mmCIF file of C-alpha atoms in Angstrom:
data_model
loop_
_atom_site.group_PDB
_atom_site.id
_atom_site.type_symbol
_atom_site.label_atom_id
_atom_site.label_comp_id
_atom_site.label_asym_id
_atom_site.label_seq_id
_atom_site.Cartn_x
_atom_site.Cartn_y
_atom_site.Cartn_z
ATOM 1 C CA MET A 129 33.550 38.799 -23.772
ATOM 2 C CA ALA A 130 37.101 38.498 -25.033
ATOM 3 C CA ASP A 131 37.199 42.148 -26.202
ATOM 4 C CA LEU A 132 36.284 43.525 -22.701
ATOM 5 C CA PRO A 133 39.043 44.522 -20.270
ATOM 6 C CA ALA A 134 39.828 42.034 -17.495
ATOM 7 C CA VAL A 135 38.134 44.106 -14.750
ATOM 8 C CA GLN A 136 34.872 44.306 -16.665
ATOM 9 C CA ARG A 137 34.999 40.562 -17.458
ATOM 10 C CA THR A 138 35.385 39.758 -13.743
ATOM 11 C CA GLU A 139 32.551 42.099 -12.779
ATOM 12 C CA ARG A 140 30.326 40.629 -15.475
ATOM 13 C CA THR A 141 31.119 37.037 -14.389
ATOM 14 C CA ASP A 142 30.509 37.976 -10.742
ATOM 15 C CA GLY A 143 27.152 39.458 -11.710
ATOM 16 C CA ILE A 144 26.136 36.313 -13.573
ATOM 17 C CA VAL A 145 27.171 34.100 -10.651
ATOM 18 C CA ARG A 146 25.322 36.307 -8.159
ATOM 19 C CA ARG A 147 22.156 36.203 -10.253
ATOM 20 C CA GLN A 148 22.357 32.407 -10.496
ATOM 21 C CA ARG A 149 22.859 32.122 -6.747
ATOM 22 C CA GLY A 150 19.972 34.533 -6.194
ATOM 23 C CA ARG A 151 17.679 32.454 -8.421
ATOM 24 C CA THR A 152 18.755 29.269 -6.644
ATOM 25 C CA ALA A 153 18.102 30.845 -3.233
ATOM 26 C CA LEU A 154 14.723 32.173 -4.379
ATOM 27 C CA THR A 155 13.775 28.773 -5.813
ATOM 28 C CA SER A 156 14.787 27.104 -2.552
ATOM 29 C CA LEU A 157 12.674 29.528 -0.526
ATOM 30 C CA VAL A 158 9.656 29.009 -2.776
ATOM 31 C CA ALA A 159 10.047 25.225 -2.564
ATOM 32 C CA ALA A 160 10.350 25.358 1.241
ATOM 33 C CA ALA A 161 7.280 27.600 1.469
ATOM 34 C CA LEU A 162 5.252 25.252 -0.753
ATOM 35 C CA MET A 163 6.315 22.197 1.261
ATOM 36 C CA THR A 164 5.418 23.941 4.525
ATOM 37 C CA ALA A 165 2.034 24.988 3.159
ATOM 38 C CA ALA A 166 1.326 21.476 1.904
ATOM 39 C CA ALA A 167 2.378 19.900 5.193
ATOM 40 C CA THR A 168 0.185 22.187 7.272
ATOM 41 C CA ALA A 169 -2.788 21.886 4.929
ATOM 42 C CA CYS A 170 -2.674 18.097 4.605
ATOM 43 C CA GLY A 171 -1.354 17.049 7.961
ATOM 44 C CA GLY A 172 -3.630 18.446 10.585
ATOM 45 C CA PRO A 173 -3.026 17.641 14.234
ATOM 46 C CA PHE A 174 -3.069 13.995 15.210
ATOM 47 C CA GLN A 175 -6.327 12.837 16.648
ATOM 48 C CA ASP A 176 -6.379 10.238 19.414
ATOM 49 C CA LEU A 177 -8.838 7.561 18.337
ATOM 50 C CA GLY A 178 -8.357 5.459 21.466
ATOM 51 C CA PRO A 179 -6.979 1.954 21.746
ATOM 52 C CA LEU A 180 -6.935 -0.410 18.795
ATOM 53 C CA PRO A 181 -9.781 -2.916 18.653
ATOM 54 C CA PRO A 182 -8.932 -6.488 19.613
ATOM 55 C CA ARG A 183 -7.771 -8.771 16.839
ATOM 56 C CA PHE A 184 -10.595 -11.178 17.599
ATOM 57 C CA SER A 185 -13.936 -11.011 19.330
ATOM 58 C CA GLY A 186 -15.225 -13.255 22.063
ATOM 59 C CA PRO A 187 -13.286 -15.298 24.556
ATOM 60 C CA PRO A 188 -10.078 -16.990 23.394
ATOM 61 C CA LEU A 189 -10.558 -20.592 22.330
ATOM 62 C CA THR A 190 -8.312 -23.390 23.543
ATOM 63 C CA ALA A 191 -6.319 -25.516 21.143
ATOM 64 C CA ASP A 192 -8.140 -28.664 22.268
ATOM 65 C CA ALA A 193 -11.531 -27.143 21.475
ATOM 66 C CA VAL A 194 -10.458 -25.937 18.035
ATOM 67 C CA VAL A 195 -8.759 -29.235 17.115
ATOM 68 C CA SER A 196 -11.796 -31.214 18.264
ATOM 69 C CA GLU A 197 -14.163 -29.021 16.264
ATOM 70 C CA MET A 198 -12.105 -29.112 13.053
ATOM 71 C CA THR A 199 -11.559 -32.878 13.368
ATOM 72 C CA SER A 200 -15.314 -33.473 13.656
ATOM 73 C CA VAL A 201 -16.078 -31.134 10.722
ATOM 74 C CA LEU A 202 -13.590 -32.960 8.505
ATOM 75 C CA ALA A 203 -14.835 -36.386 9.699
ATOM 76 C CA ALA A 204 -18.402 -35.405 8.754
ATOM 77 C CA GLU A 205 -17.151 -35.046 5.172
ATOM 78 C CA GLY A 206 -15.262 -38.350 5.262
ATOM 79 C CA ILE A 207 -11.783 -36.920 5.865
ATOM 80 C CA THR A 208 -10.008 -38.643 8.744
ATOM 81 C CA VAL A 209 -7.185 -36.598 10.265
ATOM 82 C CA ALA A 210 -4.871 -37.009 13.224
ATOM 83 C CA ARG A 211 -3.442 -34.298 15.448
ATOM 84 C CA GLN A 212 0.283 -33.831 14.946
ATOM 85 C CA PRO A 213 2.562 -32.826 17.822
ATOM 86 C CA SER A 214 3.065 -29.068 17.971
ATOM 87 C CA GLU A 215 6.105 -28.324 20.067
ATOM 88 C CA VAL A 216 6.922 -24.895 18.654
ATOM 89 C CA LEU A 217 8.184 -22.699 21.471
ATOM 90 C CA GLY A 218 6.347 -19.445 21.976
ATOM 91 C CA ARG A 219 3.745 -20.159 19.276
ATOM 92 C CA CYS A 220 0.317 -21.637 19.454
ATOM 93 C CA THR A 221 -0.046 -23.844 16.387
ATOM 94 C CA GLU A 222 -1.694 -27.150 15.646
ATOM 95 C CA ARG A 223 -1.640 -29.357 12.577
ATOM 96 C CA LEU A 224 -4.121 -31.961 11.426
ATOM 97 C CA MET A 225 -2.957 -34.476 8.822
ATOM 98 C CA GLY A 226 -4.737 -37.273 6.996
ATOM 99 C CA ARG A 227 -5.381 -38.864 3.631
ATOM 100 C CA HIS A 228 -8.440 -38.953 1.395
ATOM 101 C CA ALA A 229 -9.422 -40.353 -1.994
ATOM 102 C CA PRO A 230 -7.975 -38.096 -4.720
ATOM 103 C CA GLY A 231 -11.164 -37.925 -6.780
ATOM 104 C CA THR A 232 -13.274 -36.393 -4.015
ATOM 105 C CA VAL A 233 -10.765 -34.605 -1.779
ATOM 106 C CA ASP A 234 -11.378 -31.195 -3.366
ATOM 107 C CA SER A 235 -15.152 -31.311 -2.920
ATOM 108 C CA ALA A 236 -14.840 -32.843 0.565
ATOM 109 C CA LEU A 237 -12.549 -30.032 1.765
ATOM 110 C CA ARG A 238 -14.825 -27.357 0.322
ATOM 111 C CA ALA A 239 -17.844 -29.009 1.958
ATOM 112 C CA ALA A 240 -15.985 -29.203 5.289
ATOM 113 C CA VAL A 241 -15.201 -25.484 5.105
ATOM 114 C CA GLU A 242 -18.850 -24.685 4.388
ATOM 115 C CA ARG A 243 -19.943 -26.955 7.261
ATOM 116 C CA ALA A 244 -17.537 -25.186 9.639
ATOM 117 C CA ARG A 245 -19.014 -21.844 8.582
ATOM 118 C CA SER A 246 -22.681 -22.834 8.733
ATOM 119 C CA GLU A 247 -22.727 -25.154 11.758
ATOM 120 C CA HIS A 248 -19.806 -24.003 13.933
ATOM 121 C CA GLY A 249 -19.580 -20.237 13.435
ATOM 122 C CA TRP A 250 -16.287 -20.060 11.533
ATOM 123 C CA GLN A 251 -15.901 -17.043 9.229
ATOM 124 C CA ALA A 252 -14.228 -16.820 5.829
ATOM 125 C CA GLY A 253 -10.554 -15.946 6.274
ATOM 126 C CA PRO A 254 -8.316 -13.859 4.046
ATOM 127 C CA ASP A 255 -8.289 -14.807 0.368
ATOM 128 C CA LEU A 256 -4.910 -16.365 -0.375
ATOM 129 C CA GLY A 257 -5.666 -17.236 -3.985
ATOM 130 C CA ASN A 258 -6.563 -20.435 -5.753
ATOM 131 C CA GLY A 259 -5.936 -23.630 -3.925
ATOM 132 C CA ALA A 260 -6.073 -22.209 -0.377
ATOM 133 C CA LEU A 261 -9.043 -22.214 1.962
ATOM 134 C CA THR A 262 -8.943 -20.130 5.153
ATOM 135 C CA LEU A 263 -11.287 -19.771 8.092
ATOM 136 C CA THR A 264 -11.191 -17.699 11.279
ATOM 137 C CA LYS A 265 -12.940 -18.127 14.597
ATOM 138 C CA GLY A 266 -12.130 -16.260 17.769
ATOM 139 C CA ASN A 267 -8.370 -16.203 18.137
ATOM 140 C CA TRP A 268 -7.714 -18.997 15.590
ATOM 141 C CA THR A 269 -7.103 -19.176 11.852
ATOM 142 C CA ALA A 270 -7.418 -22.432 9.927
ATOM 143 C CA LEU A 271 -5.646 -22.861 6.596
ATOM 144 C CA THR A 272 -5.723 -25.762 4.176
ATOM 145 C CA ALA A 273 -4.459 -26.095 0.635
ATOM 146 C CA LEU A 274 -6.331 -28.070 -1.954
ATOM 147 C CA PRO A 275 -4.149 -31.080 -2.849
ATOM 148 C CA ALA A 276 -2.788 -31.827 -6.296
ATOM 149 C CA PRO A 277 -5.469 -33.242 -8.593
ATOM 150 C CA ASP A 278 -3.680 -36.549 -9.196
ATOM 151 C CA PRO A 279 -1.103 -37.637 -6.600
ATOM 152 C CA GLY A 280 -0.354 -40.847 -8.471
ATOM 153 C CA GLN A 281 -1.785 -44.282 -9.167
ATOM 154 C CA GLY A 282 -3.332 -45.793 -6.038
ATOM 155 C CA VAL A 283 -2.088 -43.033 -3.717
ATOM 156 C CA GLU A 284 -4.485 -41.099 -1.533
ATOM 157 C CA SER A 285 -4.238 -37.303 -1.416
ATOM 158 C CA LEU A 286 -2.549 -35.763 1.615
ATOM 159 C CA VAL A 287 -4.769 -33.390 3.598
ATOM 160 C CA ILE A 288 -3.126 -30.859 5.930
ATOM 161 C CA VAL A 289 -5.022 -28.325 8.022
ATOM 162 C CA SER A 290 -2.847 -25.779 9.844
ATOM 163 C CA LEU A 291 -4.362 -24.022 12.844
ATOM 164 C CA THR A 292 -2.683 -20.895 14.198
ATOM 165 C CA CYS A 293 -3.568 -19.013 17.365
ATOM 166 C CA VAL A 294 -3.587 -15.223 16.995
ATOM 167 C CA ASP A 295 -3.647 -14.152 20.664
ATOM 168 C CA GLY A 296 -4.638 -15.212 24.085
ATOM 169 C CA GLY A 297 -3.718 -18.864 24.016
ATOM 170 C CA SER A 298 -0.470 -20.577 24.720
ATOM 171 C CA PRO A 299 0.291 -24.272 24.375
ATOM 172 C CA ALA A 300 0.311 -24.478 28.177
ATOM 173 C CA ALA A 301 -3.242 -23.126 28.275
ATOM 174 C CA THR A 302 -4.529 -26.166 26.385
ATOM 175 C CA THR A 303 -3.757 -28.643 29.143
ATOM 176 C CA PRO A 304 -5.871 -28.716 32.291
ATOM 177 C CA SER A 305 -4.107 -27.451 35.374
ATOM 178 C CA ALA A 306 -3.346 -29.800 38.215
ATOM 179 C CA PRO A 307 -5.355 -29.360 41.404
ATOM 180 C CA ALA A 308 -3.640 -27.370 44.127
ATOM 181 C CA PRO A 309 -2.161 -29.478 46.913
ATOM 182 C CA THR A 310 -4.173 -29.441 50.108
ATOM 183 C CA SER A 311 -2.656 -29.211 53.544
ATOM 184 C CA SER A 312 -3.522 -31.896 56.085
#
C-alpha cells in the first residue's frame, strides 16, 4: 500500500472500514433475528394456572398437639424429652430435648420416626443426608439429627427434636383463649 498515492490509500482504507462495519451490522442483525425467533418459538404466551396449591393439606395443627404427639412417640421408644421454651417472635417453633443411652439412641430414634409414620400419619420429610431424620404432618416439620456414636464414658446422648410450623399457626394460637366477659 506504500506505493499507492495518498488519495487511493485513503479510499482503500475507507472501503475496508466500511466493509468491516457492514459485516458487523449484518452480523448484529442476524443475531437479533435469531434471538427474536428463539424467544418467540420457546416462550409462548404465559398461561394462568390458577393459585398455587397450599403448602400443607388438612387443617393446621396446634403446637400443643404436635408436641404432645411427638413426645408420646419418643416415649414409646424409651426416649424421654422435655419441651423447651420457644419465645421466638414471629415464628412458630418448638424444641424437644432429652437424653438417651448412647448404644441404642440411633435405633430408638429411627423406630420413633417409623412409629410416627405408621401410627400417627406423619410423612417422610425432605432428605437432608446422613444423620438427619425429617417428618412432615399438616403444617409442621419435625427434624432430628442422629447423635454422635460415642459421646463419652458414662454420658448419655443428647436428643433434640426441632419442630417448625410452616403456616397457619402462631405461638398465640397454641394457648386457649380466655372466655369473653359477660355483662351483668
